[in-house]
XYZ file of C-alpha atoms in Angstrom:
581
model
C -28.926 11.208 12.100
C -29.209 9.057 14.569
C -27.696 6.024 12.606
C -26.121 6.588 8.989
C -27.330 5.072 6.027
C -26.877 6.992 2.126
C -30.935 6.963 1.692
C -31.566 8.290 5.443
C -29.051 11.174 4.971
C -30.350 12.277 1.078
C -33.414 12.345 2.596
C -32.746 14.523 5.289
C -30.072 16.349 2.989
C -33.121 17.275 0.811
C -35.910 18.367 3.554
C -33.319 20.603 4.650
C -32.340 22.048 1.600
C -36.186 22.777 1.268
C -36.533 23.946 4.279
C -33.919 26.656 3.505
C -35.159 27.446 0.253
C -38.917 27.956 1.800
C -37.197 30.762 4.092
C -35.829 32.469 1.179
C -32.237 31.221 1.403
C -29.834 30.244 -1.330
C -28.662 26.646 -1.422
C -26.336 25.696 -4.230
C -25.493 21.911 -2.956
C -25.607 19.690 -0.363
C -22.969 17.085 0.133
C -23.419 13.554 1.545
C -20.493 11.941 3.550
C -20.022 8.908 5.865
C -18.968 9.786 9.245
C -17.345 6.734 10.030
C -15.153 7.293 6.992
C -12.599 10.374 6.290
C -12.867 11.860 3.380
C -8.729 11.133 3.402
C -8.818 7.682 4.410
C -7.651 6.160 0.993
C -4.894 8.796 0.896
C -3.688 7.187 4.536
C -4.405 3.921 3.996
C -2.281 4.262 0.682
C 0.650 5.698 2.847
C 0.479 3.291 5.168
C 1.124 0.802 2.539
C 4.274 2.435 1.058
C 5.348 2.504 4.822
C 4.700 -1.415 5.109
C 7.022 -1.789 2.506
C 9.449 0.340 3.235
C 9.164 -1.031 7.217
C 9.668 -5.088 5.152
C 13.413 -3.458 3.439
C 14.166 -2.184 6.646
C 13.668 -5.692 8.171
C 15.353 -7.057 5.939
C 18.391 -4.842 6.410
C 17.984 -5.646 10.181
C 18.684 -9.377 9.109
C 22.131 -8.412 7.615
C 22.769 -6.589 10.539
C 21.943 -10.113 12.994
C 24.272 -11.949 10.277
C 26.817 -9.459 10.613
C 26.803 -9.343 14.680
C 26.877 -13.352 15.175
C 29.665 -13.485 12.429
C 31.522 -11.079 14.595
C 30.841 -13.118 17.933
C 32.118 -15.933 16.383
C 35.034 -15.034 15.006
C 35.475 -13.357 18.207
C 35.272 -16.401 20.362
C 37.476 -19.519 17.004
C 39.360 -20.001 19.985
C 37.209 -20.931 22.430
C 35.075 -22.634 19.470
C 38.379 -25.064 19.521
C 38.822 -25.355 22.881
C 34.997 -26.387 23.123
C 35.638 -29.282 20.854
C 38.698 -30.544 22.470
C 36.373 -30.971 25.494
C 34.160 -33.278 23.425
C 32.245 -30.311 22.229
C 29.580 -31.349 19.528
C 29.224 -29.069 16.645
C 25.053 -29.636 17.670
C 25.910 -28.419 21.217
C 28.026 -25.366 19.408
C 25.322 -24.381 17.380
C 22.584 -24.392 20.785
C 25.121 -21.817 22.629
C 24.979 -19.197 19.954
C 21.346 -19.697 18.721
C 20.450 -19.446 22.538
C 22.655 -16.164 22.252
C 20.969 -14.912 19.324
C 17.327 -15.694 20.878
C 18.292 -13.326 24.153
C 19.397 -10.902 21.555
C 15.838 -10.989 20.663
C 14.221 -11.030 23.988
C 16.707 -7.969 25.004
C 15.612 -6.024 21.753
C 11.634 -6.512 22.456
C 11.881 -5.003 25.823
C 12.970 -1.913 24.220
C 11.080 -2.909 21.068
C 7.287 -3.069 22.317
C 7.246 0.018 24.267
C 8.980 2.402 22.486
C 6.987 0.970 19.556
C 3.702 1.797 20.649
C 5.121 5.191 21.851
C 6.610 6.238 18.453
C 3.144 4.817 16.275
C 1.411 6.963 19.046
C 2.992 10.254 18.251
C 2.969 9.322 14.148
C -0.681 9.008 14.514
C -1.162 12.148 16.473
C 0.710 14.184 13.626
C -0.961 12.333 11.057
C -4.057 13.254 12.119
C -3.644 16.744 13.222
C -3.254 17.410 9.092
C -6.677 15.844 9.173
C -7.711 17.790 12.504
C -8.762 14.342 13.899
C -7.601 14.535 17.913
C -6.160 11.291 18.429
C -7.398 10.352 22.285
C -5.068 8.551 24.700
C -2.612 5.756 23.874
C -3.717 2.527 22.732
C -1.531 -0.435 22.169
C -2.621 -2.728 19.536
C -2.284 -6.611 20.564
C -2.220 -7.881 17.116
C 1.191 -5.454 16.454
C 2.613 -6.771 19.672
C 2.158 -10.325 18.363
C 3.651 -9.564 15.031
C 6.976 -7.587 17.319
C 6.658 -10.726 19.071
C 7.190 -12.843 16.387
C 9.531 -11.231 14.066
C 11.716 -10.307 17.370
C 11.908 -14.119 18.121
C 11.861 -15.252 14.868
C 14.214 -13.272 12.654
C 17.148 -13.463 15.075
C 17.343 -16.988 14.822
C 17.240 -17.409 11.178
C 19.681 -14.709 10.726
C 22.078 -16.246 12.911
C 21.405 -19.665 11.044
C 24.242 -19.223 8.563
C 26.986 -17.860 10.644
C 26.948 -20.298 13.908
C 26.527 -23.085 11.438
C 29.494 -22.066 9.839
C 31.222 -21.062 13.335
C 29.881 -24.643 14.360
C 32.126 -26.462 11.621
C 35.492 -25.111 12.332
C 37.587 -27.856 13.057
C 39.905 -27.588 16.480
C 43.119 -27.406 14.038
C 41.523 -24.375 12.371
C 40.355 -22.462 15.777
C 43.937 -23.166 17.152
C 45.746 -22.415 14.240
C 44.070 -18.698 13.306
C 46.495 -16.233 13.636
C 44.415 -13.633 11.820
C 47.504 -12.409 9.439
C 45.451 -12.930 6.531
C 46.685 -16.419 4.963
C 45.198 -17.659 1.587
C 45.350 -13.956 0.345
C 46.123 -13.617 -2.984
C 44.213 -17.115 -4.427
C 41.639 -14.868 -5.990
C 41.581 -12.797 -8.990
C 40.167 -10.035 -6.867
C 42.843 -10.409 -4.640
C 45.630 -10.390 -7.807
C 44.031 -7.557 -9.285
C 44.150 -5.491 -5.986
C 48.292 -6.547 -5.390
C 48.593 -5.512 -9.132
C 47.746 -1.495 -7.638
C 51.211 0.267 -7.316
C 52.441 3.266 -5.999
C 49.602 3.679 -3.208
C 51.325 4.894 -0.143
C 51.684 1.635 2.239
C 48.920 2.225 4.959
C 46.341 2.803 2.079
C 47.435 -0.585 0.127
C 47.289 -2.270 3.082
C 43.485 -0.974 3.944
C 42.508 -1.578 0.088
C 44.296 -5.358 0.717
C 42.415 -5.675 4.332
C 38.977 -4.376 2.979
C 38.455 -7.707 0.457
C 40.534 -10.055 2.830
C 37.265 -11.796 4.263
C 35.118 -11.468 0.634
C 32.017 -12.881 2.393
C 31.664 -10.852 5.405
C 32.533 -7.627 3.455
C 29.421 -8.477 0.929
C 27.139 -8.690 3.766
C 28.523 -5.348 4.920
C 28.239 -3.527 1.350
C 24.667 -4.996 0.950
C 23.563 -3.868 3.952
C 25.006 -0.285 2.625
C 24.046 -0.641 -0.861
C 20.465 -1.559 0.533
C 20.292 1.694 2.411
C 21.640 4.103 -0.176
C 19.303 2.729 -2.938
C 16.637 3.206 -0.411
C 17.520 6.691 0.719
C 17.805 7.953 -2.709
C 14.652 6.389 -3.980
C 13.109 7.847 -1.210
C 14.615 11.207 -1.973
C 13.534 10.796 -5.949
C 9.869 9.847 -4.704
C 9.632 13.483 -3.197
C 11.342 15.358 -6.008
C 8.585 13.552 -8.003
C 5.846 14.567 -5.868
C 7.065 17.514 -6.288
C 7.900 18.050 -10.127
C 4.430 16.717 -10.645
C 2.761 19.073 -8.616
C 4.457 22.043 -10.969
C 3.551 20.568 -13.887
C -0.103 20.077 -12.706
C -0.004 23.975 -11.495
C 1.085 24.577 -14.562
C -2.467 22.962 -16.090
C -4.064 26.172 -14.506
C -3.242 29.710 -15.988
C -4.549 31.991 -12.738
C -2.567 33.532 -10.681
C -5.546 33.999 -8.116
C -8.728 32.767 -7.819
C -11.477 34.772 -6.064
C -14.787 33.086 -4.937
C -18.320 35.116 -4.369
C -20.946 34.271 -2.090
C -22.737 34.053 -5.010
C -23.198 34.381 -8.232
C -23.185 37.305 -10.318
C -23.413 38.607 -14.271
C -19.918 37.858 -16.059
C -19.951 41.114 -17.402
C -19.743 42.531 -13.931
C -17.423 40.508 -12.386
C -15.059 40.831 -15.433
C -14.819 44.535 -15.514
C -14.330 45.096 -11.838
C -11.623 42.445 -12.050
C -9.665 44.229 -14.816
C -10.084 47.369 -13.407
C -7.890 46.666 -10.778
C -3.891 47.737 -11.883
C -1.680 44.352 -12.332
C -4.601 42.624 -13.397
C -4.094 41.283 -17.334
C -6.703 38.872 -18.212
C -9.732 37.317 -16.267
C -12.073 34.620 -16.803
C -15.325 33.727 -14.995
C -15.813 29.917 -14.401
C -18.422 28.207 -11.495
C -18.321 25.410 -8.943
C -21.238 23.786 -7.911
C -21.113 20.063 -6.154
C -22.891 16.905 -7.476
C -22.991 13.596 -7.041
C -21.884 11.013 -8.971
C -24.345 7.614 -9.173
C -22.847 4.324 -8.937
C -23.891 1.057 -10.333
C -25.051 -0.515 -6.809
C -26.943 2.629 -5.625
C -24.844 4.379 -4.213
C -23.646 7.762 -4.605
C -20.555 9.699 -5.025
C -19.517 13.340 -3.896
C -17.851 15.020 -6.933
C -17.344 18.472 -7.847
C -17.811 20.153 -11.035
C -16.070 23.003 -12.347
C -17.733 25.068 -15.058
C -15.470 26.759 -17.702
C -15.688 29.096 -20.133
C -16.034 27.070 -23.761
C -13.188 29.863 -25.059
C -10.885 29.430 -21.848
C -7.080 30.091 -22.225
C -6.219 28.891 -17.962
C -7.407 25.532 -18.600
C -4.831 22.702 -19.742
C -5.371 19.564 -18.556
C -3.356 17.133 -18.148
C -5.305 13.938 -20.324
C -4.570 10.369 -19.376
C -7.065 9.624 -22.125
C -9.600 11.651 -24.543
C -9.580 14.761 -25.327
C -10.452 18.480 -23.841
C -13.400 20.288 -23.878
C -14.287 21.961 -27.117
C -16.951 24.876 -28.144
C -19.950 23.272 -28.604
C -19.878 20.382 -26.374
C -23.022 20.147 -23.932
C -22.766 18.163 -21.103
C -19.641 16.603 -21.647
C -17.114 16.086 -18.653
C -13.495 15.815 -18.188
C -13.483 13.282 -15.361
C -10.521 12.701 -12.429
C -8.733 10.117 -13.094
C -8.883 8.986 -9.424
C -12.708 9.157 -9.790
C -12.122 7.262 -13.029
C -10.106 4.099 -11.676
C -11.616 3.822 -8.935
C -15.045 3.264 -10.215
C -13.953 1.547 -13.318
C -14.966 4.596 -16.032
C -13.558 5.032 -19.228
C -13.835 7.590 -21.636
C -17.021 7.310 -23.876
C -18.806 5.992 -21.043
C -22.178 7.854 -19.976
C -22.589 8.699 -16.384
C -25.269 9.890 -14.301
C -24.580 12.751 -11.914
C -27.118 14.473 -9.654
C -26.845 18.323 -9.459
C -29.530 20.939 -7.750
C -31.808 17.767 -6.853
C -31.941 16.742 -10.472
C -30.495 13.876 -11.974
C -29.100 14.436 -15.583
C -26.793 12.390 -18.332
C -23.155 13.065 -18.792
C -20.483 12.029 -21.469
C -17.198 11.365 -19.919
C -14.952 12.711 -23.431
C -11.794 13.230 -21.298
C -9.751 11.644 -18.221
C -7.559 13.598 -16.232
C -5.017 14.370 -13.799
C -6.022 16.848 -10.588
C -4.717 16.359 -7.424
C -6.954 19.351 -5.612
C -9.791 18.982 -3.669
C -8.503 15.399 -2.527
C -8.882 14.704 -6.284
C -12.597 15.144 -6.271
C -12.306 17.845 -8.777
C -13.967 17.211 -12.703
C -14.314 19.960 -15.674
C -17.806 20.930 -17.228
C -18.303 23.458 -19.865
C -19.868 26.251 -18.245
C -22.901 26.751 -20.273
C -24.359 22.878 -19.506
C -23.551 23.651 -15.694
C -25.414 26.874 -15.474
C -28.490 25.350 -16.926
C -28.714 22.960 -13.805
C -29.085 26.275 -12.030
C -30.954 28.143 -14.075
C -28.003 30.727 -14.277
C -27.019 31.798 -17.626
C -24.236 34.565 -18.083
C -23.245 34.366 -14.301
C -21.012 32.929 -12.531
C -19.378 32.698 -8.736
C -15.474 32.250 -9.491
C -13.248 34.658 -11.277
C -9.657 33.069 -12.098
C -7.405 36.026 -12.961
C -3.955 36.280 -14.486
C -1.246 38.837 -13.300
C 1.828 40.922 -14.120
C 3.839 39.931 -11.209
C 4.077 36.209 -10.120
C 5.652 36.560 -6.930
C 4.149 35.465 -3.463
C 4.694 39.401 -2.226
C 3.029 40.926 -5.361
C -0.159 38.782 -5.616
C -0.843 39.165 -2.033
C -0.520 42.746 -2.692
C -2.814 42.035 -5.630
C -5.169 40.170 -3.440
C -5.396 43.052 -0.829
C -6.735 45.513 -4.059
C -8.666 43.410 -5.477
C -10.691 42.381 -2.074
C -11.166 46.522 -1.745
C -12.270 46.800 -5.664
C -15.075 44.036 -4.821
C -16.248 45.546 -1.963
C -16.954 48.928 -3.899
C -18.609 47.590 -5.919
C -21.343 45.652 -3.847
C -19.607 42.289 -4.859
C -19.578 39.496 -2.037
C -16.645 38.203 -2.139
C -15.328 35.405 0.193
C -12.062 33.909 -1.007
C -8.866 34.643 -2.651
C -6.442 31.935 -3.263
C -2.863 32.461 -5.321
C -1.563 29.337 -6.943
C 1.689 30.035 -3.950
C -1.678 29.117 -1.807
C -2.540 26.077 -3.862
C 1.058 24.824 -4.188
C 1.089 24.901 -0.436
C -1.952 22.814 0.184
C -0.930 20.367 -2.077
C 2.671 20.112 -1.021
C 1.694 19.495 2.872
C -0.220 16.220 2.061
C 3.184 15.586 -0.394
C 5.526 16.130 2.567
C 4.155 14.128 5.274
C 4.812 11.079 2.894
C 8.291 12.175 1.758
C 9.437 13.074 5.365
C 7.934 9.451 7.099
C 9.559 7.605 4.158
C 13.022 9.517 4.588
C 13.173 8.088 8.367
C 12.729 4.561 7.284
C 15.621 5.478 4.942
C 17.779 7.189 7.419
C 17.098 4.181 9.957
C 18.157 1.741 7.403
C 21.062 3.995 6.726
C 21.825 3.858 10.360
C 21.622 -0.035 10.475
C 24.063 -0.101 7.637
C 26.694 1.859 9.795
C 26.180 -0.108 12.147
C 26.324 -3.366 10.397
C 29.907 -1.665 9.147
C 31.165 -1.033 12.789
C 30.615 -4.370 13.534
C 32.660 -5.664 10.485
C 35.634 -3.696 11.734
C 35.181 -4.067 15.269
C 36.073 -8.464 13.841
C 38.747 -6.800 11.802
C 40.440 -5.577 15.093
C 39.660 -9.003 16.358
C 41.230 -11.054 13.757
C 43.920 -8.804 13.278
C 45.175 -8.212 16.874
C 48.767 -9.950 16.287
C 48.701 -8.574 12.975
C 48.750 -5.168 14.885
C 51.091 -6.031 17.312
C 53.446 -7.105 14.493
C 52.891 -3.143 12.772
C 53.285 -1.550 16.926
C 56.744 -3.873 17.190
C 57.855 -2.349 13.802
C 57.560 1.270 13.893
C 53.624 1.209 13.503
C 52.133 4.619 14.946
C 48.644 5.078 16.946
C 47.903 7.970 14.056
C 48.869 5.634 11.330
C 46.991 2.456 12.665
C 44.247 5.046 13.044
C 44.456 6.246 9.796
C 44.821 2.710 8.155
C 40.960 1.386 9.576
C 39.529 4.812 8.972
C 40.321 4.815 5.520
C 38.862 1.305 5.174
C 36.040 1.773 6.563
C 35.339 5.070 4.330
C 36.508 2.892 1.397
C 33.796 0.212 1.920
C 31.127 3.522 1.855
C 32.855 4.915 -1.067
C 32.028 1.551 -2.574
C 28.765 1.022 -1.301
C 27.993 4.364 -3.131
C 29.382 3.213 -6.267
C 27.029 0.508 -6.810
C 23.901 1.852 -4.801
C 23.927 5.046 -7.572
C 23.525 2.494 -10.751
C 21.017 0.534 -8.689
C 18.897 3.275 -6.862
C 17.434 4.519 -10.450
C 15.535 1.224 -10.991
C 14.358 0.818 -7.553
C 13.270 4.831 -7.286
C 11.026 4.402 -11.048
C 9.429 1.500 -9.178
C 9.037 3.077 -5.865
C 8.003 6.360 -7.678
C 5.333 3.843 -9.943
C 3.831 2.202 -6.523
C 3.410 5.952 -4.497
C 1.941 6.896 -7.723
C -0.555 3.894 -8.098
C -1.355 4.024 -3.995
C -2.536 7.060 -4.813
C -3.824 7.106 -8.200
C -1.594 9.780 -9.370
C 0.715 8.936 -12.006
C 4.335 10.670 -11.069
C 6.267 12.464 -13.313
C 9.541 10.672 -12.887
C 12.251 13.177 -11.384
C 15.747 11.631 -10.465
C 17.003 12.786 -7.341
C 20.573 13.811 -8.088
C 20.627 16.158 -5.026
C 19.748 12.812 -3.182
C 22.981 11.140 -5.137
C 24.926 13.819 -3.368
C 23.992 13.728 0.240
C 23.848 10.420 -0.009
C 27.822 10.682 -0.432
C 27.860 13.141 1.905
C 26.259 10.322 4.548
C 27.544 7.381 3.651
C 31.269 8.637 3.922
C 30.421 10.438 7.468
C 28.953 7.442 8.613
C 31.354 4.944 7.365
C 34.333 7.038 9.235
C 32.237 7.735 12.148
C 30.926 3.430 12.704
C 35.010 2.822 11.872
C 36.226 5.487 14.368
C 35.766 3.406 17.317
C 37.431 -0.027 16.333
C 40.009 2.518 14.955
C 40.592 3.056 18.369
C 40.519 0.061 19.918
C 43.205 -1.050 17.565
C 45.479 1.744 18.535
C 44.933 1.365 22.125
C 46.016 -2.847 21.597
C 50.167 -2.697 23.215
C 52.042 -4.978 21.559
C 52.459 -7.481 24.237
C 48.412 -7.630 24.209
C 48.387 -8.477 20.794
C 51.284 -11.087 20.542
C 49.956 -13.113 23.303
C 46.164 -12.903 21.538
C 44.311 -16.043 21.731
């Protein structure tokens, strides 16, 4: 067509299928689609929703991380905060030198930001769409994401660096001069009590476990910034063992082992004894699939597809959201997908109008359910009330077989003697599908989100590292006499080392402690939202694997982003650190 509209292309849809039929051809369907619209485009556009969120968190991370870099630039510079103000310094003036820092911050990042950017969407959308075999075409930029870059690259910087230059701003010269960085005022706290009160820890460790809460405020920022990440990693992590456990248990609605489709239909009788002929063959049922459309209250229509099954069938167990199955006896009644369902706002008892083989006929929705295949297109007839539409009692096309052996190796081995048994016997047959084939359809449109939403989770686990390394790149800082004092003592390079790695690991250890507790909360509602972008309610499975690696990370990291200031403060000589200012 030269332009699409739904009554141009049924009309055409139907002088074809007559033309066919007037040469002597079969035609079980014709389908109807929009070109302009994929028939995955809610599936993206649902991902790309979960990734908007997940993109805000790791924004908001990024914001911790600002805080955390102008805290350490100004405790870097108290002293020259002081000497400032002895000048006749204003704490106004104070507060336009670091904001004016923080905005080139900004400036720097978006050079970096907008190119790579548009590079990185580029190659998303090109494997994105190669699942949908859509070629992507040359690289666009998009001016309205450069504005937003724009924006949130100007923007954010200087509200995250609000808190800490104000506060840097309102040091008074006797403070800045008088900051020794030996810790004074520990010990007013019940925290700090409670940590003195720990005996018998060798000394280095006490005095990491003293140094870790010594600055309470910067160290929250720090462990939210972690905490933020883990819960976020492991929710992520939970989302795909979801996906995943609900894609067994929706296998597990379907007794076959293999499905074989015919080109087209023959008598059940037939099909059933050649399929049980074959050795590791133990039970066999003959079902149909024909396509229809579904008619909506403005005119429209609907591509659906209907699945006829055997009123006695022992495969089928659906999964009900509401209503019941299929029982012997029922005419045209329909177990509808639930996607199908919500979207178009049907309920069970509701009577809907479908058009199959040209003719339009009256159906009784008795059941909603959960099916993921097909793009969730897929709805459950009883056999009998479909066959009538095609005037094609006692035959069907599909023949959904159960085996002895469930393995990948044995049903393809199955597959391979069953494909020879067909052809024997004069039976077309043009596809064999195992449920291992089925699982692996199902789990590549699964992965793809689980995999983009485990890099935002990694790259907020990366911002929390380095949100730590900044934290004890100050604590090397502040502490630089306090470090000479431990050199002029006795103090080691491998136990200075030792005493900043093993704070820095702490604060992960801790980070993990609280993330675990919090992550299950945030991973039911991030498991509820994937679920409701996609109109697929999740069966909720708790990642512990993701607990565990997320241990595994957090302590790697947290030595790793405290392995560097480690060694600064071992390479500080004791003269350097006495005469600190």
């Amino acid at each position: 067509l030269e332009s699409f509209t739904q009554p141009g292309a049924k009309q055409a849809g139907k002088q074809l299928e007559d033309r066919l039929r007037g040469m002597g051809l079969l035609v079980y369907y014709y389908a109807i689609t929009d070109p302009s619209v994929h028939p995955a485009q809610q599936q993206l556009d649902a991902l790309l929703v979960v990734m908007m969120v997940l993109g805000a968190l790791s924004l908001g991370l990024s914001a911790f991380l600002i805080i955390n870099m102008m805290n350490a630039l100004v405790a870097q510079q108290v002293w020259q905060i002081g000497v400032m103000k002895v000048i006749g310094a204003t704490g106004w003036r104070v507060t336009r030198v670091y904001l004016t820092t923080a905005l080139i911050y900004g400036l720097l990042s978006l050079l970096l930001a907008v190119p790579l950017g548009a590079l990185g969407a580029h190659l998303l959308a090109g494997r994105l769409l190669e699942l949908f075999n859509v070629d992507i075409g040359p690289l666009r930029v998009a001016l309205n994401a450069v504005l937003i870059q724009l924006v949130v690259g100007l923007v954010v910087p200087l509200l995250a660096a609000l808190a800490p230059v104000l506060g840097g701003a309102r040091i008074t010269v006797h403070q800045a001069i008088s900051n020794y960085g030996l810790g004074a005022g520990f010990g007013s706290s019940w925290l700090d009590r409670l940590i003195g009160a720990i005996r018998r820890l060798p000394r280095p460790m006490a005095l990491s476990l003293r140094n870790t809460f010594r600055r309470k405020s910067r160290i929250t920022l720090t462990l939210i910034t972690l905490i933020l990440g883990g819960a976020m990693f492991i929710g992520v992590m939970s989302v795909g063992a979801s996906l995943s456990n609900t894609l067994e248990v929706l296998l597990g609605d379907f007794g076959f082992d293999v499905l074989v489709g015919f080109e087209r239909a023959y008598r059940i009788e037939r099909l059933v004894e050649v399929t049980t002929s074959v050795p590791g063959v133990t039970g066999a049922e003959v079902w149909d699939q024909q396509a229809g459309q579904l008619q909506l209250a403005g005119g429209e229509e609907r591509e659906v597809f209907l699945w006829g099954v055997p009123s006695n069938s022992k495969m089928l167990k659906p999964r009900l959201i509401s209503g019941r199955a299929l029982l012997p006896g029922d005419d045209r009644a329909i177990l509808l997908n639930s996607k199908i369902a919500a979207d178009e706002n049907i309920q069970v008892g509701n009577v809907i109008t479908l058009t199959i083989n040209g003719k339009e006929s009256s159906w009784d929705v008795v059941g909603v359910i959960i099916n993921v295949n097909n793009l969730q297109r897929d709805n459950f007839v009883p056999d009998d009330a479909l066959a009538r539409e095609f005037s094609s009692l006692n035959r069907g096309g599909l023949v959904m077989l159960t085996a002895e052996q469930h393995d990948a190796k044995s049903l393809q081995n199955l597959t391979r003697d069953l494909r020879a048994a067909f052809d024997a016997a004069h039976l077309e047959s043009v596809q064999f599908q195992s449920t291992a084939d089925v699982r692996e359809q199902n789990q590549t449109q699964f992965k793809i989100i689980t995999y983009l939403m485990l890099v935002m989770a990694v790259l907020a686990a990366v911002v929390g590292s380095i949100g730590l390394m900044s934290t004890m790149s100050i604590n090397v800082v502040e502490r630089s006499r306090e470090i000479g004092v431990m050199r002029s003592i006795g103090g080691t390079s491998a136990a200075l080392l030792g005493i900043f790695l093993f704070e820095g690991v702490l604060v992960g250890v801790l980070s993990w402690l609280v993330a675990v507790p919090l992550s299950y909360p945030g991973a039911r509602l991030l498991s509820d939202m994937v679920g409701k972008a996609f109109n697929l309610p999740l069966d909720f499975d708790y990642s512990t694997t993701g607990v565990v690696a997320w241990f595994a990370i957090v302590v790697v990291l947290s030595a790793l982003a405290s392995l560097w200031p480690a060694l600064r403060a071992t390479q500080v000589s004791v003269r350097e650190a006495l005469s600190y200012e």
